[in-house]
Every structure is written in C-alpha cells, then in structure tokens.
Short mmCIF file of C-alpha atoms in Angstrom, two decimals:
data_model
loop_
_atom_site.label_atom_id
_atom_site.label_comp_id
_atom_site.label_asym_id
_atom_site.label_seq_id
_atom_site.Cartn_x
_atom_site.Cartn_y
_atom_site.Cartn_z
CA UNK A 265 60.40 -18.80 -107.03
CA UNK A 266 60.54 -20.59 -110.40
CA UNK A 267 60.63 -24.30 -111.26
CA UNK A 268 62.47 -25.68 -114.25
CA UNK A 269 62.31 -29.27 -115.44
CA UNK A 270 65.17 -30.50 -117.62
CA UNK A 271 65.21 -31.20 -120.51
CA UNK A 272 63.14 -28.03 -120.80
CA UNK A 273 60.22 -27.32 -123.13
CA UNK A 274 60.37 -24.45 -125.58
CA UNK A 275 59.58 -21.01 -124.03
CA UNK A 276 60.23 -22.34 -120.49
CA UNK A 277 63.49 -20.42 -120.15
CA UNK A 278 61.83 -17.10 -121.01
CA UNK A 279 59.71 -17.27 -117.85
CA UNK A 280 62.78 -17.03 -115.63
CA UNK A 281 64.26 -13.68 -114.62
CA UNK A 282 67.67 -12.72 -113.25
CA UNK A 283 67.44 -12.83 -109.45
CA UNK A 284 64.78 -15.57 -109.35
CA UNK A 285 65.31 -18.57 -107.12
CA UNK A 286 65.10 -21.48 -109.59
CA UNK A 287 64.40 -25.04 -108.44
CA UNK A 288 65.66 -27.63 -110.91
CA UNK A 289 64.49 -31.18 -111.44
CA UNK A 290 64.95 -33.80 -114.15
CA UNK A 291 68.21 -34.59 -115.92
CA UNK A 292 71.39 -32.55 -115.72
CA UNK A 293 74.76 -33.24 -117.32
CA UNK A 294 77.93 -32.65 -115.30
CA UNK A 295 81.19 -31.49 -116.83
CA UNK A 296 84.01 -29.20 -115.79
CA UNK A 297 87.46 -28.17 -117.04
CA UNK A 298 88.61 -31.33 -118.81
CA UNK A 299 85.20 -32.13 -120.35
CA UNK A 300 85.06 -28.63 -121.83
CA UNK A 301 88.57 -28.97 -123.21
CA UNK A 302 87.73 -32.35 -124.79
CA UNK A 303 84.48 -31.03 -126.29
CA UNK A 304 86.37 -28.14 -127.86
CA UNK A 305 88.99 -30.50 -129.29
CA UNK A 306 86.24 -32.69 -130.80
CA UNK A 307 84.49 -29.69 -132.34
CA UNK A 308 87.78 -28.31 -133.68
CA UNK A 309 88.29 -31.63 -135.48
CA UNK A 310 84.72 -31.50 -136.81
CA UNK A 311 83.68 -34.54 -134.77
CA UNK A 312 80.44 -35.19 -132.89
CA UNK A 313 80.06 -34.61 -129.15
CA UNK A 314 79.18 -37.64 -126.98
CA UNK A 315 75.95 -35.91 -125.88
CA UNK A 316 73.21 -33.84 -127.47
CA UNK A 317 72.97 -30.48 -125.73
CA UNK A 318 69.47 -29.69 -127.04
CA UNK A 319 67.18 -28.87 -124.15
CA UNK A 320 69.80 -29.89 -121.65
CA UNK A 321 71.99 -28.15 -119.11
CA UNK A 322 75.48 -28.62 -117.77
CA UNK A 323 76.61 -28.40 -114.16
CA UNK A 324 80.19 -27.41 -113.32
CA UNK A 325 81.01 -29.88 -110.59
CA UNK A 326 83.43 -32.60 -109.49
CA UNK A 327 81.98 -34.80 -106.73
CA UNK A 328 83.62 -36.49 -103.77
CA UNK A 329 83.31 -40.31 -103.65
CA UNK A 330 79.85 -41.67 -102.80
CA UNK A 331 79.59 -43.06 -99.25
CA UNK A 332 77.73 -46.37 -98.87
CA UNK A 333 74.03 -45.88 -99.53
CA UNK A 334 74.48 -42.72 -101.63
CA UNK A 335 74.40 -42.23 -105.40
CA UNK A 336 77.03 -39.51 -105.15
CA UNK A 337 79.20 -37.76 -102.58
CA UNK A 338 79.26 -34.02 -101.89
CA UNK A 339 78.49 -32.26 -105.17
CA UNK A 340 78.37 -28.47 -104.90
CA UNK A 341 79.31 -26.14 -107.77
CA UNK A 342 82.82 -25.19 -108.84
CA UNK A 343 83.93 -21.77 -110.15
CA UNK A 344 82.35 -21.06 -113.56
CA UNK A 345 85.06 -18.61 -114.64
CA UNK A 346 87.34 -21.45 -115.74
CA UNK A 347 84.74 -22.56 -118.29
CA UNK A 348 84.37 -19.03 -119.76
CA UNK A 349 86.73 -19.63 -122.72
CA UNK A 350 84.54 -22.58 -123.83
CA UNK A 351 80.98 -21.48 -123.00
CA UNK A 352 80.17 -19.31 -126.08
CA UNK A 353 81.17 -22.26 -128.29
CA UNK A 354 79.01 -24.69 -126.28
CA UNK A 355 76.05 -22.29 -126.49
CA UNK A 356 76.50 -22.11 -130.27
CA UNK A 357 76.26 -25.93 -130.33
CA UNK A 358 72.93 -26.04 -128.54
CA UNK A 359 73.74 -25.75 -124.83
CA UNK A 360 71.25 -23.45 -123.09
CA UNK A 361 71.49 -23.91 -119.32
CA UNK A 362 74.73 -23.57 -117.33
CA UNK A 363 74.93 -24.16 -113.57
CA UNK A 364 78.00 -23.10 -111.56
CA UNK A 365 79.11 -20.36 -109.24
CA UNK A 366 80.57 -16.90 -109.55
CA UNK A 367 80.87 -14.23 -112.24
CA UNK A 368 81.18 -14.82 -115.99
CA UNK A 369 83.12 -13.09 -118.76
CA UNK A 370 81.34 -10.44 -120.85
CA UNK A 371 81.50 -12.76 -123.87
CA UNK A 372 79.53 -15.41 -121.95
CA UNK A 373 76.83 -12.91 -120.97
CA UNK A 374 76.56 -11.83 -124.62
CA UNK A 375 76.31 -15.45 -125.77
CA UNK A 376 73.61 -16.25 -123.17
CA UNK A 377 71.63 -13.31 -124.57
CA UNK A 378 72.23 -14.26 -128.23
CA UNK A 379 71.18 -17.88 -127.74
CA UNK A 380 68.46 -17.18 -125.13
CA UNK A 381 70.07 -19.40 -122.50
CA UNK A 382 70.36 -19.21 -118.72
CA UNK A 383 73.21 -19.04 -116.24
CA UNK A 384 72.24 -20.33 -112.81
CA UNK A 385 74.32 -20.18 -109.64
CA UNK A 386 74.23 -23.11 -107.24
CA UNK A 387 74.98 -22.46 -103.57
CA UNK A 388 78.76 -22.60 -103.07
CA UNK A 389 80.11 -25.15 -100.62
CA UNK A 390 76.73 -26.82 -100.11
CA UNK A 391 77.97 -30.19 -101.34
CA UNK A 392 76.09 -32.33 -98.82
CA UNK A 393 72.83 -30.51 -99.51
CA UNK A 394 73.18 -31.12 -103.26
CA UNK A 395 74.02 -34.79 -102.71
CA UNK A 396 70.59 -35.09 -101.09
CA UNK A 397 69.03 -33.70 -104.33
CA UNK A 398 70.57 -36.40 -106.58
CA UNK A 399 68.42 -39.48 -107.24
CA UNK A 400 70.64 -41.17 -109.80
CA UNK A 401 74.11 -40.79 -111.26
CA UNK A 402 75.60 -42.37 -114.38
CA UNK A 403 78.94 -41.91 -116.13
CA UNK A 404 78.31 -40.88 -119.75
CA UNK A 405 81.92 -40.56 -120.95
CA UNK A 406 85.56 -40.12 -119.91
CA UNK A 407 85.53 -42.31 -116.74
CA UNK A 408 89.33 -42.02 -116.73
CA UNK A 409 88.94 -38.39 -115.60
CA UNK A 410 87.75 -39.57 -112.17
CA UNK A 411 85.95 -36.68 -110.43
CA UNK A 412 86.06 -34.77 -113.76
CA UNK A 413 84.19 -37.43 -115.79
CA UNK A 414 81.13 -36.50 -117.87
CA UNK A 415 78.09 -37.51 -115.77
CA UNK A 416 74.33 -37.47 -116.08
CA UNK A 417 72.37 -36.80 -112.89
CA UNK A 418 68.72 -37.22 -112.09
CA UNK A 419 67.92 -34.40 -109.70
CA UNK A 420 65.00 -33.27 -107.60
CA UNK A 421 64.43 -29.92 -105.81
CA UNK A 422 67.89 -28.68 -106.74
CA UNK A 423 68.12 -25.02 -105.59
CA UNK A 424 69.79 -22.30 -107.69
CA UNK A 425 69.60 -18.56 -108.36
CA UNK A 426 69.32 -17.10 -111.86
CA UNK A 427 72.37 -14.90 -112.51
CA UNK A 428 71.88 -14.25 -116.25
CA UNK A 429 68.47 -14.68 -117.90
CA UNK A 430 67.52 -15.44 -121.51
CA UNK A 431 67.18 -11.73 -122.36
CA UNK A 432 70.71 -11.05 -121.15
CA UNK A 433 69.66 -9.36 -117.92
CA UNK A 434 72.03 -10.19 -115.09
CA UNK A 435 72.71 -9.66 -111.39
CA UNK A 436 75.60 -7.33 -110.49
CA UNK A 437 77.47 -10.31 -109.03
CA UNK A 438 77.36 -12.08 -112.43
CA UNK A 439 80.15 -9.84 -113.77
CA UNK A 440 83.76 -9.33 -112.71
CA UNK A 441 84.64 -6.19 -110.72
CA UNK B 173 95.27 -45.36 -79.29
CA UNK B 174 97.79 -45.00 -82.10
CA UNK B 175 98.51 -41.34 -82.90
CA UNK B 176 97.68 -41.84 -86.59
CA UNK B 177 94.26 -43.21 -85.59
CA UNK B 178 93.56 -40.16 -83.41
CA UNK B 179 94.55 -37.94 -86.34
CA UNK B 180 92.28 -39.91 -88.68
CA UNK B 181 89.40 -39.52 -86.22
CA UNK B 182 89.66 -35.73 -85.87
CA UNK B 183 90.05 -35.32 -89.65
CA UNK B 184 87.09 -37.61 -90.38
CA UNK B 185 84.96 -35.41 -88.15
CA UNK B 186 86.39 -32.11 -89.46
CA UNK B 187 85.36 -32.80 -93.06
CA UNK B 188 81.69 -33.14 -92.02
CA UNK B 189 81.22 -31.07 -88.88
CA UNK B 190 82.25 -27.45 -88.42
CA UNK B 191 83.88 -26.33 -85.16
CA UNK B 192 81.28 -24.92 -82.72
CA UNK B 193 82.63 -21.35 -82.96
CA UNK B 194 82.39 -21.39 -86.77
CA UNK B 195 78.86 -22.80 -86.84
CA UNK B 196 77.77 -20.27 -84.21
CA UNK B 197 79.16 -17.38 -86.29
CA UNK B 198 77.24 -18.62 -89.37
CA UNK B 199 73.96 -19.01 -87.45
CA UNK B 200 74.39 -15.50 -86.00
CA UNK B 201 75.02 -14.16 -89.51
CA UNK B 202 71.70 -15.65 -90.63
CA UNK B 203 69.94 -13.83 -87.78
CA UNK B 204 71.55 -10.47 -88.61
CA UNK B 205 71.35 -10.64 -92.43
CA UNK B 206 68.92 -8.08 -93.89
CA UNK B 207 69.34 -8.85 -97.60
CA UNK B 208 66.87 -11.43 -98.92
CA UNK B 209 69.38 -13.14 -101.25
CA UNK B 210 72.00 -13.06 -98.52
CA UNK B 211 69.52 -14.75 -96.18
CA UNK B 212 68.67 -17.38 -98.79
CA UNK B 213 72.36 -18.28 -99.17
CA UNK B 214 72.85 -18.50 -95.40
CA UNK B 215 69.74 -20.68 -95.07
CA UNK B 216 71.15 -23.11 -97.63
CA UNK B 217 74.50 -23.12 -95.81
CA UNK B 218 72.77 -23.96 -92.51
CA UNK B 219 70.75 -26.73 -94.23
CA UNK B 220 73.99 -28.07 -95.67
CA UNK B 221 75.64 -28.07 -92.23
CA UNK B 222 72.68 -30.07 -90.92
CA UNK B 223 72.81 -32.62 -93.78
CA UNK B 224 76.55 -33.31 -93.46
CA UNK B 225 76.48 -33.52 -89.66
CA UNK B 226 73.71 -36.15 -89.77
CA UNK B 227 75.14 -38.26 -92.66
CA UNK B 228 78.53 -39.52 -93.87
CA UNK B 229 78.69 -36.80 -96.56
CA UNK B 230 81.46 -34.18 -96.46
CA UNK B 231 80.30 -30.55 -96.12
CA UNK B 232 81.79 -29.71 -99.52
CA UNK B 233 83.17 -31.77 -102.39
CA UNK B 234 86.40 -29.76 -102.14
CA UNK B 235 87.69 -31.44 -99.00
CA UNK B 236 90.75 -29.23 -99.25
CA UNK B 237 94.47 -29.71 -98.92
CA UNK B 238 95.71 -30.89 -95.52
CA UNK B 239 97.45 -27.93 -93.85
CA UNK B 240 99.15 -28.75 -90.58
CA UNK B 241 100.69 -26.42 -87.99
CA UNK B 242 102.67 -28.18 -85.28
CA UNK B 243 103.60 -26.42 -82.03
CA UNK B 244 106.40 -28.27 -80.29
CA UNK B 245 107.06 -27.59 -76.61
CA UNK B 246 110.73 -27.18 -75.70
CA UNK B 247 110.22 -29.77 -72.97
CA UNK B 248 108.22 -32.19 -75.16
CA UNK B 249 109.50 -35.56 -76.37
CA UNK B 250 109.87 -35.03 -80.10
CA UNK B 251 110.94 -36.96 -83.15
CA UNK B 252 110.11 -35.04 -86.30
CA UNK B 253 110.26 -38.12 -88.53
CA UNK B 254 108.14 -40.26 -86.18
CA UNK B 255 105.56 -37.50 -85.89
CA UNK B 256 105.44 -36.88 -89.66
CA UNK B 257 104.93 -40.59 -90.32
CA UNK B 258 101.87 -40.54 -88.05
CA UNK B 259 100.53 -37.33 -89.62
CA UNK B 260 100.88 -38.77 -93.14
CA UNK B 261 99.20 -42.03 -92.13
CA UNK B 262 96.35 -40.24 -90.31
CA UNK B 263 95.73 -37.91 -93.28
CA UNK B 264 95.80 -40.77 -95.81
CA UNK B 265 93.38 -42.93 -93.81
CA UNK B 266 90.98 -40.04 -93.19
CA UNK B 267 90.94 -39.19 -96.92
CA UNK B 268 90.19 -42.81 -97.75
CA UNK B 269 87.73 -43.73 -95.01
CA UNK B 270 85.83 -40.42 -94.68
CA UNK B 271 85.13 -40.12 -98.43
CA UNK B 272 87.35 -37.11 -99.14
CA UNK B 273 87.60 -36.11 -102.80
CA UNK B 274 91.16 -36.73 -103.95
CA UNK B 275 92.25 -33.26 -105.00
CA UNK B 276 96.05 -33.26 -104.79
CA UNK B 277 98.32 -33.49 -107.85
CA UNK B 278 101.92 -34.68 -107.44
CA UNK B 279 103.51 -32.17 -109.76
CA UNK B 280 102.11 -28.69 -110.34
CA UNK B 281 102.88 -27.71 -113.97
CA UNK B 282 103.41 -30.55 -116.43
CA UNK B 283 101.84 -33.86 -115.39
CA UNK B 284 99.39 -32.73 -112.73
CA UNK B 285 98.88 -36.41 -111.89
CA UNK B 286 96.57 -37.05 -108.96
CA UNK B 287 98.32 -38.48 -105.87
CA UNK B 288 95.04 -40.38 -105.20
CA UNK B 289 95.69 -40.15 -101.45
CA UNK B 290 95.41 -36.40 -100.77
CA UNK B 291 99.05 -36.63 -99.65
CA UNK B 292 101.29 -34.84 -99.05
CA UNK B 293 100.05 -32.47 -96.35
CA UNK B 294 101.68 -29.05 -95.94
CA UNK B 295 103.37 -29.09 -92.51
CA UNK B 296 104.94 -26.24 -90.54
CA UNK B 297 106.67 -26.46 -87.16
CA UNK B 298 107.00 -23.86 -84.42
CA UNK B 299 108.85 -24.05 -81.13
CA UNK B 300 106.77 -23.25 -78.06
CA UNK B 301 108.84 -22.38 -75.00
CA UNK B 302 107.67 -23.43 -71.56
CA UNK B 303 105.51 -26.31 -72.82
CA UNK B 304 105.91 -30.08 -72.67
CA UNK B 305 103.12 -30.74 -75.20
CA UNK B 306 102.91 -31.08 -78.95
CA UNK B 307 99.82 -29.37 -80.39
CA UNK B 308 98.80 -30.28 -83.94
CA UNK B 309 96.44 -27.87 -85.69
CA UNK B 310 94.78 -29.01 -88.92
CA UNK B 311 93.09 -26.94 -91.58
CA UNK B 312 91.26 -28.48 -94.57
CA UNK B 313 92.16 -25.76 -97.03
CA UNK B 314 89.73 -25.47 -99.93
CA UNK B 315 91.14 -23.91 -103.09
CA UNK B 316 88.24 -21.77 -104.32
CA UNK B 317 89.17 -19.55 -101.39
CA UNK B 318 92.92 -20.25 -101.46
CA UNK B 319 93.01 -18.87 -105.01
CA UNK B 320 91.94 -15.53 -103.45
CA UNK B 321 94.79 -15.53 -100.87
CA UNK B 322 97.91 -13.46 -101.54
CA UNK B 323 100.82 -11.39 -100.26
CA UNK B 324 101.45 -7.69 -100.86
CA UNK B 325 104.77 -6.03 -100.12
CA UNK B 326 103.56 -2.53 -99.21
CA UNK B 327 105.50 0.63 -98.39
CA UNK B 328 106.90 0.60 -94.84
CA UNK B 329 105.47 4.09 -94.23
CA UNK B 330 101.98 3.08 -95.41
CA UNK B 331 101.02 2.17 -91.82
CA UNK B 332 97.55 1.08 -90.74
CA UNK B 333 95.84 2.69 -93.77
CA UNK B 334 98.18 0.82 -96.10
CA UNK B 335 97.34 -2.49 -94.44
CA UNK B 336 93.60 -1.80 -94.56
CA UNK B 337 93.74 -0.73 -98.22
CA UNK B 338 95.74 -3.82 -99.20
CA UNK B 339 93.29 -6.19 -97.49
CA UNK B 340 90.22 -4.38 -98.87
CA UNK B 341 91.68 -4.47 -102.38
CA UNK B 342 92.33 -8.22 -102.15
CA UNK B 343 88.78 -8.78 -100.90
CA UNK B 344 87.24 -6.64 -103.67
CA UNK B 345 89.09 -8.73 -106.24
CA UNK B 346 87.91 -11.91 -104.50
CA UNK B 347 84.23 -10.87 -104.59
CA UNK B 348 81.98 -13.92 -104.39
CA UNK B 349 84.69 -16.36 -105.52
CA UNK B 350 85.85 -17.60 -102.08
CA UNK B 351 82.28 -18.64 -101.03
CA UNK B 352 81.57 -15.86 -98.51
CA UNK B 353 80.91 -15.26 -95.67
CA UNK B 354 84.65 -15.78 -95.27
CA UNK B 355 87.03 -16.30 -92.37
CA UNK B 356 90.30 -14.39 -92.75
CA UNK B 357 93.83 -14.68 -91.43
CA UNK B 358 96.15 -11.68 -91.83
CA UNK B 359 99.92 -11.99 -91.43
CA UNK B 360 101.90 -8.75 -91.10
CA UNK B 361 105.69 -8.39 -90.98
CA UNK B 362 108.58 -10.83 -91.32
CA UNK B 363 109.57 -11.69 -94.90
CA UNK B 364 107.21 -12.46 -97.80
CA UNK B 365 106.91 -16.13 -96.84
CA UNK B 366 106.83 -15.46 -93.08
CA UNK B 367 103.84 -13.13 -93.53
CA UNK B 368 102.08 -15.81 -95.58
CA UNK B 369 102.65 -18.46 -92.90
CA UNK B 370 101.47 -16.09 -90.18
CA UNK B 371 98.25 -15.50 -92.12
CA UNK B 372 97.60 -19.28 -92.00
CA UNK B 373 98.45 -19.39 -88.29
CA UNK B 374 95.98 -16.54 -87.74
CA UNK B 375 93.31 -18.45 -89.67
CA UNK B 376 93.63 -21.31 -87.21
CA UNK B 377 92.65 -19.17 -84.20
CA UNK B 378 89.18 -19.45 -82.64
CA UNK B 379 86.56 -17.02 -83.91
CA UNK B 380 86.13 -15.42 -80.47
CA UNK B 381 89.89 -14.96 -79.87
CA UNK B 382 91.60 -11.60 -80.40
CA UNK B 383 95.11 -10.25 -80.76
CA UNK B 384 96.48 -9.50 -77.25
CA UNK B 385 97.89 -6.16 -78.49
CA UNK B 386 94.96 -3.74 -78.24
CA UNK B 387 96.00 -1.90 -81.44
CA UNK B 388 95.86 -5.07 -83.50
CA UNK B 389 92.65 -6.18 -81.81
CA UNK B 390 91.08 -2.88 -82.94
CA UNK B 391 92.52 -3.40 -86.42
CA UNK B 392 90.92 -6.89 -86.56
CA UNK B 393 87.56 -5.29 -85.74
CA UNK B 394 88.08 -2.44 -88.21
CA UNK B 395 88.85 -4.87 -91.03
CA UNK B 396 85.68 -6.89 -90.35
CA UNK B 397 83.62 -3.66 -90.42
CA UNK B 398 85.19 -2.31 -93.61
CA UNK B 399 85.07 -5.64 -95.46
CA UNK B 400 81.40 -6.05 -94.58
CA UNK B 401 80.77 -2.50 -95.80
CA UNK B 402 81.85 -3.69 -99.28
CA UNK B 403 78.46 -5.45 -99.46
CA UNK B 404 79.77 -8.55 -101.30
CA UNK B 405 77.49 -10.63 -99.07
CA UNK B 406 76.86 -14.37 -98.69
CA UNK B 407 77.63 -16.24 -101.92
CA UNK B 408 78.66 -12.89 -103.42
CA UNK B 409 74.98 -12.08 -104.01
CA UNK B 410 74.98 -8.98 -101.78
CA UNK B 411 74.26 -8.46 -98.10
CA UNK B 412 75.58 -7.57 -94.68
CA UNK B 413 77.72 -10.64 -94.01
CA UNK B 414 80.83 -10.92 -96.16
CA UNK B 415 83.35 -11.68 -93.42
CA UNK B 416 82.72 -13.32 -90.04
CA UNK B 417 86.23 -13.28 -88.59
CA UNK B 418 89.58 -11.49 -89.04
CA UNK B 419 92.60 -12.62 -87.02
CA UNK B 420 95.96 -10.87 -87.19
CA UNK B 421 99.39 -12.34 -86.40
CA UNK B 422 102.51 -10.17 -86.59
CA UNK B 423 106.29 -10.53 -86.66
CA UNK B 424 109.27 -8.15 -86.60
CA UNK B 425 110.24 -6.99 -90.09
CA UNK B 426 112.91 -5.02 -91.99
CA UNK B 427 113.19 -1.20 -92.00
CA UNK B 428 112.54 -1.19 -95.75
CA UNK B 429 109.47 -3.41 -95.80
CA UNK B 430 105.92 -4.12 -94.67
CA UNK B 431 104.71 -7.52 -95.92
CA UNK B 432 100.95 -8.05 -95.64
CA UNK B 433 99.45 -11.45 -96.35
CA UNK B 434 95.81 -12.47 -96.49
CA UNK B 435 94.65 -16.09 -96.20
CA UNK B 436 91.04 -16.42 -97.23
CA UNK B 437 88.87 -19.30 -96.10
CA UNK B 438 85.34 -20.05 -97.27
CA UNK B 439 82.41 -20.33 -94.86
CA UNK B 440 83.34 -24.02 -94.47
CA UNK B 441 86.18 -23.12 -92.10
CA UNK B 442 87.12 -26.73 -91.33
CA UNK B 443 89.64 -27.11 -88.52
CA UNK B 444 90.77 -29.56 -85.86
CA UNK B 445 93.31 -29.59 -83.04
CA UNK B 446 95.00 -32.50 -81.31
CA UNK B 447 97.14 -32.00 -78.19
CA UNK B 448 99.67 -34.66 -77.22
CA UNK B 449 100.66 -34.19 -73.56
CA UNK B 450 104.36 -34.92 -73.09
CA UNK B 451 105.03 -34.93 -76.83
CA UNK B 452 105.70 -37.78 -79.27
CA UNK B 453 108.91 -39.54 -80.22
CA UNK B 454 107.51 -42.81 -81.53
CA UNK B 455 109.18 -44.76 -78.69
CA UNK B 456 107.68 -43.78 -75.33
CA UNK B 457 103.97 -44.35 -74.89
CA UNK B 458 101.82 -41.26 -75.30
CA UNK B 459 98.33 -40.67 -73.98
CA UNK B 460 96.15 -38.78 -76.40
#
C-alpha cells in the first residue's frame, strides 16, 4: 500500500507502481467532460487556465447534491475514456495525476510515461464511501456547469489503485480490449 | 397515503439501500473471490453499502434514470393518466428530497439542457391477466452500465451457441466499464425493440428467481459461468466475480430473425416494487 499527499513533492510519484493500492490525501481538483473542453478551448486561444496543474491532480467526477451536514454528496469516479482526447494536452501543461475509472487510450498511456505522471482508478460506484473521504469542497470555476463545475476537494484516506505508473507500466485492465 | 408519496418513499430508499437479494449476492461474491484486487474492490463496495445505508448519501452519484415497468391486472381499476401523474410526482419528489443527482437532459443531441428534476421517467405497461392489482417496478438505471447494453440481430439458425457468443462478445467489449460485478437481463425474440424491453424486464427479476422453462434456466446458469470465466472481475481489475445474475425473458419471433438484447446493470442494482391491490384510477380510494 502506498500513500500520496497532494500536491506531491518531487520524486514522490516514482515510488508508486502499477497495481499498488494508493491512499490519497490533501488537495484534489475535480473536472470532467465540460471542464476539459473549456481548458482545451482556453489553451487553443493561448489563454491561461484558471488553475495551476503543477503538483496537482484531477479527479473525473460529478457529485450528487450534498445532504444536510455533508460537504458533498455521493462522489465516485466517472469513466475516464471520455477525457482521453484531452489528457495528453493536460499532461503537457503540467498535470501529473489523473483519477477516474476504466481503461485509457494508448496515447494517454504514452503521455503518462513521457511526463512521468500517474493514472489512478477510484472504486466505481462507491460514491457514499468517497463522500466520507471529503473534508472540504469549494467551487473554483464554472459554477454554471452544476455537477460538472471545476471543484477543489480536501480529501483524507481516499482509496485508489494505480493503473498506469510514472514509468509507463500498466495493469492489463488499463487498456481497451 | 397518497400514491405519489408511497412512490417517493420507495425511491428514496432505493437510491441508498440495495434490495436484500442484491446485497446478499455481493457479500457472497466477497467470500468466494480469490483474486486479491477483486477482493479489494468488493470490500470497498461493501463499505460503500454500509456508509449509504447508515447516512442520507446515495450509493452512487449516478442515481440513474427512472425506469418503470407497470403490470396492470385485467381486473384492476386503471387510469393511465392518473397513474402516470402519480409516478411523475413521486419520481420528482424523490429526486429532490433524497438528494439524487440531476442527470436527465431534455433533448438528446443539440441543447442537452438538464431537466433539473430527473423527469421524465421511462414507463412501460404490460397487461397481466387474472389479476386485480397494479404492480409498479422501478429501476434506477445508471448509464455507465447502460452504455454497455445493446441489441444484436443474430442469424435465426445460430441457436443457443449464437446467443451465448453474442452475450459474451458484448460483455468482453464492456470489460470493466459497467462497474462489475454486474447484474444482467437478456431478452430473446420478438422484434428489436421487444427484445430490448424484455431484457429490462428480466433485469427487474429477483436474483434467486429463474426462468420456468428448464432450457432457459440452464442457459441463465451457463451464461453466468461463461461470463465469469472471462476473468474481467470486480471493477474490471480481474477475478472470479464478473457477473452475479443472468435472467432471461423470451417472446415469439419471426422465422427470419433471432433478436438478442443485453441490459447491463452495475453492482448497484437499485430496484423497488410497489403493489397496489385493486388498482388505481385516481377516483376510488386505494390502500397501498
């Protein structure tokens, strides 16, 4: 079992191997389809992103509404595949840690290797469990996107499995059949 | 109690608490799983079930699309419009009061504007002869798994092997995407759309039920065995438990065709049933 605090320190990612259970804590950005599309549009226009990726990770997720007394509602991972067209670009702009579920395109695996990043899988459908790992939630940008807004979470004991490590090694289930 | 309130109550529970048969199947899978990653995934799923059942949090942020199957007895009091009004109201109130994520868009291609209510539900009706009740079956259909559902129009002479190969091929393509271990409904026969509806009807059956025709019961068991032999495993990370239930429903079909439909549901197989003795017409009082 490995522990990773975000934002991570240099060399931290190298200690994690494909197949390791990785427990996350610290700060984690949240963005899915629409956030990726908007980031790409900003970059295409040569504009700055609303966040600095350096040392940070992004979680592919769209939560349910927070019940009274909770920071966030159910917040398990969504399918990473839909972010594949954008991920190599995000990695080239400093993103290193991606958290989602399911296999990735070959180009994403190559980019993870080239930029020494990580792809972690969260446990699919375990939305209530992940809600209990979130200490704080804030909306960073795009509140009009509702459950697709860009968020920043403070997390504790957030369980994942490493699917692709910084050397480009990956689990068989990290690629499409 | 108002019918819409009874519907709201069962749907508010269904989004947090799995039916007993489903939870039992998952706990048994954890006991039988030999793969360490598969076990880890099942342990997290069981923890998740325990968190949502003891809080007001839904099991999963994808609270699904409301899918409703109504069985109407031929001796039941019945007003389709009165019943639909209650179903809509019950669904809307559950989505609001039980903290469902609002996941339904009004128009599928161009605007994709959120309905903000999780309405409309998908509703199907079926006549049940010899009954004076209306039975309403609800499924909260998540779309990570629904995106893995499909219909194949196979060769009418392909027989049992053709059916098995079609289902196995669909499951191989699905891999870890539908959040396995999955629950499956298979619809065979009818037309393309009839097979698809039958696969949803099959998905609504209890885990310990079986097709009354021995041949199809054996085919249900064969499909579970062969799907599990694919080794996709919990969360798609490998293991013994890929599929916990296969139910088959059939219908007569055409000499030139053999439609086979697969409805895939994730491990969060969220269902509820409400039986209205005597039926519902919106006028006479009903006891629910």
